[in-house]
Coordinates of N, CA and C and ligand atoms in Angstrom, one line a residue:
M1 N -14.8 -1.0 -1.1 CA -14.2 -0.7 -2.4 C -14.3 -1.9 -3.3
K2 N -14.7 -1.6 -4.5 CA -15.1 -2.7 -5.4 C -14.0 -3.1 -6.4
H3 N -13.0 -2.3 -6.5 CA -11.9 -2.6 -7.6 C -10.6 -2.6 -6.9
S4 N -9.7 -3.6 -7.3 CA -8.4 -3.8 -6.6 C -7.5 -2.5 -6.7
K5 N -7.7 -1.7 -7.7 CA -6.8 -0.5 -7.8 C -7.5 0.7 -7.2
E6 N -8.7 0.6 -6.7 CA -9.4 1.8 -6.1 C -8.6 2.2 -4.8
E7 N -8.4 3.5 -4.7 CA -7.7 4.1 -3.5 C -8.6 5.2 -3.0
R8 N -8.3 5.5 -1.7 CA -9.0 6.6 -1.0 C -7.9 7.6 -0.6
S9 N -8.3 8.9 -0.5 CA -7.4 9.9 0.1 C -8.2 10.7 1.1
L10 N -7.6 11.1 2.2 CA -8.2 12.0 3.1 C -7.7 13.4 2.7
I11 N -8.7 14.3 2.5 CA -8.4 15.7 2.2 C -8.9 16.5 3.4
I12 N -8.0 17.4 3.8 CA -8.4 18.4 4.8 C -8.4 19.8 4.2
M13 N -9.5 20.4 4.2 CA -9.5 21.8 3.8 C -9.2 22.6 5.1
K14 N -8.0 23.2 5.1 CA -7.4 23.8 6.3 C -8.1 25.1 6.7
P15 N -7.8 25.6 7.9 CA -8.4 26.9 8.3 C -8.3 28.0 7.3
D16 N -7.2 28.1 6.6 CA -7.1 29.2 5.6 C -8.0 29.1 4.4
A17 N -8.3 27.8 4.1 CA -9.3 27.6 3.0 C -10.7 28.1 3.4
I18 N -11.1 27.9 4.6 CA -12.3 28.4 5.1 C -12.3 29.9 5.2
Q19 N -11.2 30.5 5.9 CA -11.2 31.9 6.1 C -11.1 32.7 4.8
R20 N -10.5 32.1 3.8 CA -10.4 32.8 2.5 C -11.5 32.5 1.5
G21 N -12.5 31.7 2.0 CA -13.6 31.4 1.1 C -13.3 30.6 -0.1
L22 N -12.4 29.6 0.1 CA -11.9 28.8 -1.0 C -12.4 27.3 -1.0
L23 N -13.4 27.0 -0.1 CA -13.9 25.6 -0.1 C -14.4 25.2 -1.4
G24 N -15.2 26.0 -2.1 CA -15.8 25.6 -3.3 C -14.7 25.3 -4.4
E25 N -13.7 26.2 -4.4 CA -12.6 26.1 -5.4 C -11.9 24.8 -5.2
V26 N -11.6 24.4 -3.9 CA -10.9 23.2 -3.7 C -11.7 22.0 -4.0
I27 N -13.0 21.9 -3.6 CA -13.8 20.8 -3.9 C -14.0 20.6 -5.4
R28 N -14.2 21.7 -6.1 CA -14.4 21.7 -7.5 C -13.2 21.0 -8.3
R29 N -12.0 21.2 -7.8 CA -10.8 20.7 -8.5 C -10.8 19.1 -8.4
F30 N -11.2 18.6 -7.3 CA -11.3 17.1 -7.2 C -12.5 16.6 -8.0
E31 N -13.6 17.3 -7.9 CA -14.8 16.9 -8.6 C -14.6 16.8 -10.1
R32 N -14.0 17.9 -10.7 CA -13.9 18.0 -12.1 C -12.9 17.0 -12.7
K33 N -12.0 16.5 -11.8 CA -11.0 15.5 -12.2 C -11.7 14.2 -12.4
G34 N -12.9 14.0 -11.8 CA -13.6 12.8 -11.9 C -13.6 11.9 -10.6
L35 N -12.9 12.4 -9.6 CA -12.8 11.7 -8.3 C -14.2 11.7 -7.6
K36 N -14.4 10.7 -6.9 CA -15.7 10.5 -6.2 C -15.6 10.9 -4.7
I37 N -16.5 11.8 -4.3 CA -16.5 12.2 -2.9 C -17.4 11.2 -2.1
I38 N -16.8 10.5 -1.1 CA -17.6 9.5 -0.4 C -17.8 9.9 1.0
G39 N -17.3 11.0 1.5 CA -17.5 11.5 2.8 C -17.1 13.0 2.9
M40 N -17.9 13.7 3.8 CA -17.5 15.1 3.9 C -18.1 15.7 5.2
K41 N -17.4 16.4 6.0 CA -17.9 17.0 7.2 C -17.0 18.2 7.7
M42 N -17.6 19.1 8.5 CA -16.9 20.2 9.1 C -16.7 19.9 10.6
V43 N -15.4 20.1 11.0 CA -15.1 19.8 12.5 C -14.1 20.8 12.9
R44 N -13.9 20.9 14.3 CA -12.8 21.6 14.8 C -11.9 20.4 15.3
I45 N -10.6 20.4 14.8 CA -9.8 19.2 15.1 C -9.2 19.3 16.5
S46 N -9.3 18.2 17.2 CA -8.9 18.2 18.6 C -7.3 18.0 18.7
D47 N -6.8 18.4 19.8 CA -5.3 18.2 20.0 C -4.9 16.7 19.8
V48 N -5.8 15.8 20.3 CA -5.4 14.4 20.2 C -5.3 14.0 18.8
L49 N -6.3 14.4 17.9 CA -6.2 14.0 16.5 C -5.1 14.7 15.8
L50 N -4.8 15.9 16.2 CA -3.7 16.6 15.5 C -2.3 16.0 15.9
D51 N -2.2 15.6 17.2 CA -0.9 14.9 17.6 C -0.7 13.7 16.8
D52 N -1.8 13.0 16.5 CA -1.7 11.7 15.8 C -1.4 12.0 14.3
H53 N -2.2 12.9 13.8 CA -2.1 13.2 12.3 C -0.7 13.8 11.9
Y54 N -0.1 14.6 12.8 CA 1.2 15.2 12.5 C 2.3 14.6 13.3
S55 N 2.1 13.4 13.8 CA 3.1 12.8 14.6 C 4.5 12.7 14.0
H56 N 4.6 12.7 12.6 CA 5.9 12.7 11.9 C 6.6 14.0 12.1
L57 N 5.9 15.1 12.6 CA 6.5 16.4 12.7 C 6.7 16.8 14.1
K58 N 6.4 15.9 15.1 CA 6.3 16.3 16.5 C 7.6 16.9 17.0
D59 N 8.8 16.5 16.5 CA 10.1 17.1 16.9 C 10.5 18.4 16.2
K60 N 9.7 18.8 15.3 CA 10.1 20.0 14.5 C 9.8 21.3 15.3
P61 N 10.6 22.3 15.1 CA 10.4 23.5 15.9 C 9.0 24.2 15.6
F62 N 8.5 23.9 14.4 CA 7.2 24.6 14.0 C 6.0 23.7 14.4
F63 N 6.2 22.7 15.2 CA 5.0 21.8 15.5 C 3.9 22.5 16.2
A64 N 4.3 23.3 17.3 CA 3.3 24.0 18.0 C 2.5 25.0 17.1
S65 N 3.3 25.6 16.2 CA 2.7 26.6 15.3 C 1.7 25.9 14.4
I66 N 2.0 24.8 13.9 CA 1.0 24.1 13.0 C -0.2 23.7 13.7
K67 N 0.0 23.3 15.0 CA -1.2 22.9 15.8 C -2.1 24.1 16.0
N68 N -1.5 25.3 16.3 CA -2.3 26.5 16.6 C -3.1 26.9 15.3
Y69 N -2.3 26.8 14.2 CA -3.0 27.2 12.9 C -4.1 26.2 12.6
M70 N -3.9 24.9 12.8 CA -5.0 23.9 12.4 C -6.2 24.1 13.3
K71 N -6.0 24.7 14.5 CA -7.1 24.9 15.5 C -7.7 26.3 15.4
S72 N -7.2 27.1 14.5 CA -7.6 28.5 14.5 C -9.0 28.7 13.9
A73 N -9.6 27.7 13.2 CA -10.9 27.8 12.6 C -11.3 26.3 12.4
P74 N -12.6 26.1 12.1 CA -12.9 24.7 11.7 C -12.2 24.3 10.4
V75 N -12.2 23.0 10.2 CA -11.7 22.5 8.9 C -12.8 21.7 8.2
V76 N -12.7 21.5 6.9 CA -13.7 20.6 6.3 C -12.9 19.3 5.8
L77 N -13.3 18.2 6.3 CA -12.7 16.9 6.0 C -13.5 16.2 4.8
M78 N -12.7 15.6 3.9 CA -13.4 14.9 2.8 C -12.6 13.6 2.5
V79 N -13.3 12.6 2.1 CA -12.7 11.4 1.7 C -13.1 11.3 0.2
I80 N -12.0 11.1 -0.6 CA -12.3 10.9 -2.1 C -11.8 9.6 -2.5
S81 N -12.4 9.1 -3.6 CA -12.1 7.7 -4.0 C -12.1 7.6 -5.5
G82 N -11.3 6.7 -6.0 CA -11.1 6.4 -7.4 C -9.9 5.6 -7.7
V83 N -9.6 5.3 -8.9 CA -8.4 4.6 -9.3 C -7.2 5.6 -9.3
N84 N -6.1 5.2 -8.7 CA -4.9 6.1 -8.6 C -5.2 7.4 -7.9
T85 N -6.1 7.4 -6.9 CA -6.5 8.6 -6.2 C -5.3 9.3 -5.5
V86 N -4.4 8.6 -4.9 CA -3.4 9.2 -4.1 C -2.4 10.0 -5.0
S87 N -1.9 9.4 -6.0 CA -1.0 10.2 -6.9 C -1.7 11.3 -7.6
A88 N -3.0 11.1 -8.0 CA -3.7 12.2 -8.7 C -4.0 13.3 -7.8
T89 N -4.4 13.1 -6.5 CA -4.7 14.2 -5.6 C -3.4 14.9 -5.2
R90 N -2.3 14.2 -5.1 CA -1.1 15.0 -4.7 C -0.7 15.9 -5.8
L91 N -0.9 15.6 -7.0 CA -0.6 16.5 -8.2 C -1.5 17.7 -8.2
I92 N -2.8 17.4 -7.9 CA -3.8 18.5 -7.9 C -3.4 19.5 -6.7
V93 N -3.0 18.9 -5.6 CA -2.7 19.7 -4.4 C -1.3 20.5 -4.6
G94 N -0.3 19.8 -5.1 CA 1.0 20.5 -5.3 C 1.9 20.2 -4.0
P95 N 3.2 20.6 -4.1 CA 4.1 20.4 -3.0 C 3.9 21.3 -1.8
T96 N 4.5 21.0 -0.7 CA 4.2 21.7 0.6 C 4.3 23.2 0.5
K97 N 5.4 23.7 -0.1 CA 5.6 25.2 -0.1 C 4.8 25.8 -1.2
G98 N 3.8 26.6 -0.8 CA 2.9 27.2 -1.8 C 3.7 28.0 -2.8
Y99 N 4.7 28.7 -2.4 CA 5.5 29.6 -3.3 C 6.3 28.8 -4.3
E100 N 6.5 27.5 -4.1 CA 7.2 26.7 -5.0 C 6.3 25.8 -5.9
A101 N 5.0 25.8 -5.5 CA 4.1 24.9 -6.2 C 3.7 25.4 -7.6
D102 N 3.6 24.5 -8.5 CA 3.3 24.9 -9.9 C 1.9 25.6 -10.0
A103 N 1.8 26.6 -10.8 CA 0.5 27.2 -11.1 C -0.3 26.1 -11.7
G104 N -1.6 26.2 -11.3 CA -2.5 25.1 -11.8 C -2.8 24.1 -10.6
S105 N -1.9 24.0 -9.7 CA -2.2 23.2 -8.5 C -2.9 24.1 -7.5
I106 N -3.5 23.4 -6.5 CA -4.2 24.2 -5.5 C -3.3 25.1 -4.7
R107 N -2.2 24.5 -4.3 CA -1.2 25.4 -3.5 C -0.5 26.4 -4.4
G108 N -0.3 26.0 -5.7 CA 0.4 26.9 -6.6 C -0.5 28.1 -7.0
D109 N -1.8 27.9 -7.0 CA -2.7 28.9 -7.3 C -3.2 29.8 -6.1
F110 N -3.1 29.2 -4.9 CA -3.7 30.0 -3.8 C -2.8 30.2 -2.6
S111 N -1.6 29.6 -2.6 CA -0.8 29.8 -1.3 C 0.6 30.3 -1.6
L112 N 1.1 31.2 -0.7 CA 2.4 31.7 -0.8 C 3.2 31.3 0.5
S113 N 2.6 30.3 1.2 CA 3.1 29.9 2.5 C 3.6 28.5 2.6
T114 N 4.4 28.1 3.6 CA 4.7 26.7 3.8 C 3.6 26.1 4.7
Q115 N 3.2 26.9 5.8 CA 2.3 26.4 6.7 C 0.8 26.5 6.2
A116 N 0.5 27.7 5.8 CA -0.9 27.9 5.4 C -1.0 27.6 3.9
N117 N -1.1 26.3 3.6 CA -1.1 25.8 2.2 C -2.4 25.2 1.8
I118 N -3.5 25.7 2.4 CA -4.9 25.4 2.0 C -5.5 24.0 2.2
V119 N -4.6 23.0 1.9 CA -5.2 21.7 1.9 C -4.2 20.6 2.3
H120 N -4.7 19.5 2.9 CA -3.9 18.3 3.1 C -4.5 17.2 2.2
A121 N -3.5 16.4 1.6 CA -4.0 15.2 0.9 C -3.0 14.1 1.3
S122 N -3.6 12.9 1.6 CA -2.7 11.7 2.0 C -1.6 11.5 1.0
D123 N -0.4 11.1 1.6 CA 0.8 11.0 0.7 C 1.1 9.6 0.3
S124 N 0.3 8.6 0.7 CA 0.5 7.2 0.3 C -0.8 6.4 0.5
V125 N -0.9 5.3 -0.1 CA -2.1 4.5 0.1 C -2.2 4.0 1.6
E126 N -1.0 3.7 2.2 CA -1.0 3.3 3.6 C -1.5 4.4 4.5
S127 N -0.9 5.6 4.3 CA -1.3 6.7 5.2 C -2.7 7.1 4.9
A128 N -3.2 7.0 3.7 CA -4.6 7.3 3.4 C -5.5 6.4 4.2
N129 N -5.2 5.1 4.2 CA -6.1 4.2 5.0 C -6.1 4.5 6.5
D130 N -4.9 4.9 7.0 CA -4.9 5.3 8.5 C -5.6 6.6 8.7
E131 N -5.4 7.5 7.8 CA -6.0 8.8 8.0 C -7.5 8.8 7.9
V132 N -8.0 8.0 6.9 CA -9.5 7.9 6.8 C -10.1 7.3 8.0
K133 N -9.4 6.3 8.6 CA -9.9 5.7 9.8 C -9.8 6.7 11.0
R134 N -8.8 7.5 11.0 CA -8.6 8.5 12.1 C -9.8 9.5 12.2
F135 N -10.2 9.9 11.0 CA -11.2 11.0 11.0 C -12.6 10.6 10.7
F136 N -12.9 9.4 10.1 CA -14.2 9.1 9.7 C -14.6 7.7 10.3
N137 N -15.9 7.5 10.7 CA -16.3 6.2 11.0 C -17.1 5.6 9.8
K138 N -17.3 4.3 9.9 CA -17.9 3.7 8.7 C -19.2 4.3 8.2
K139 N -20.0 4.7 9.2 CA -21.3 5.3 8.9 C -21.2 6.6 8.1
E140 N -20.1 7.3 8.2 CA -19.9 8.6 7.6 C -19.3 8.4 6.1
L141 N -19.1 7.2 5.7 CA -18.6 7.0 4.3 C -19.7 6.3 3.5
F142 N -19.8 6.8 2.3 CA -21.0 6.4 1.5 C -20.5 5.6 0.2
D143 N -21.2 4.5 0.0 CA -20.9 3.6 -1.2 C -21.9 3.9 -2.2
Y144 N -21.6 4.4 -3.3 CA -22.5 4.6 -4.4 C -21.8 4.6 -5.8
T145 N -22.5 4.4 -6.8 CA -21.9 4.3 -8.1 C -22.0 5.7 -8.8
K146 N -20.8 6.0 -9.5 CA -20.8 7.3 -10.2 C -20.9 6.9 -11.7
P147 N -22.0 7.2 -12.3 CA -22.2 6.6 -13.6 C -21.3 7.2 -14.8
D148 N -20.6 8.2 -14.5 CA -19.7 8.7 -15.5 C -18.3 8.0 -15.6
A149 N -18.1 7.0 -14.7 CA -16.8 6.3 -14.6 C -16.3 5.8 -16.0
P150 N -17.2 5.2 -16.8 CA -16.7 4.7 -18.1 C -16.1 5.8 -19.0
F151 N -16.5 7.0 -18.8 CA -16.0 8.1 -19.6 C -14.7 8.7 -19.0
I152 N -14.7 8.6 -17.6 CA -13.5 9.1 -16.9 C -12.3 8.2 -17.0
Y153 N -12.5 6.9 -16.9 CA -11.4 6.0 -16.9 C -11.2 5.3 -18.2
S154 N -12.2 5.2 -19.0 CA -12.2 4.7 -20.4 C -11.4 3.4 -20.5
D155 N -10.4 3.4 -21.5 CA -9.7 2.2 -21.7 C -8.6 1.9 -20.7
S156 N -8.3 2.9 -19.8 CA -7.3 2.6 -18.7 C -7.8 1.6 -17.7
Y157 N -9.1 1.7 -17.3 CA -9.6 0.8 -16.3 C -11.1 0.4 -16.8
P158 N -11.2 -0.3 -17.9 CA -12.6 -0.6 -18.4 C -13.4 -1.4 -17.4
D159 N -12.8 -2.1 -16.5 CA -13.6 -2.9 -15.6 C -13.9 -2.1 -14.3
F160 N -13.5 -0.9 -14.2 CA -13.9 -0.1 -13.0 C -15.3 0.6 -13.3
K161 N -16.2 0.2 -12.4 CA -17.6 0.7 -12.6 C -17.9 1.9 -11.8
G162 N -17.0 2.6 -11.2 CA -17.2 3.9 -10.5 C -17.8 3.7 -9.1
Ligands
ADP1 P1 2.4 17.9 3.2 O1 1.2 18.5 3.8 O2 2.8 18.6 1.9 O3 2.3 16.4 3.0 P2 4.2 17.6 5.5 O4 3.5 16.3 5.9 O5 5.7 17.6 5.5 O6 3.7 18.2 4.1 O7 3.8 18.7 6.6 C1 2.5 18.8 7.0 C2 2.1 20.3 7.1 O8 2.9 20.9 8.1 C3 2.3 21.1 5.9 O9 1.2 20.9 4.9 C4 2.3 22.5 6.4 O10 1.0 23.0 6.7 C5 3.1 22.3 7.7 N1 4.6 22.4 7.5 C6 5.4 21.5 7.0 N2 6.7 22.0 7.0 C7 6.6 23.3 7.6 C8 7.6 24.3 7.9 N3 8.9 24.1 7.6 N4 7.1 25.4 8.5 C9 5.8 25.6 8.9 N5 4.9 24.6 8.6 C10 5.3 23.5 8.0

């Protein structure tokens, strides 16, 4: 990362996004915001990675159900990058419960469920760094310049070169 305020976020397009044909819709919302996609792949998430990723929920009664749901189809993993990426992506995604999420957010537009809520996005800079390392190795992340950055960030971050 070239800029001190640049952040990454791990995005997971969950099994319901694939089953419902919503991958393009989800990717499009991050792209049109101006965020940079620096990694993307399709995987079936292993038990080990799920235990790690959802360790904060391991004592919840719905933990086994989340794991079954996350393993029910492949997922698409994406790393996105930009200034203030974490807060911007959480707003684009919306809160956990799809039926309470504002229209215009991904969950608000496409989910009526708490569990099947289409997408995961890292909730802090610290967890983003851990999550990116959990799912991607260095060779799977790409460093390139996005030439529209001066129009996207403008006077807010004039020294950010994309
Ligand atoms: P978020 O994904 O919004 O950051 P959490 O980290 O609290 O939310 O939960 C992780 C995921 O676990 C949620 O996105 C959802 O798929 C599932 N989940 C959370 N709470 C529940 C619940 N009460 N019942 C079923 N699934 C849940």
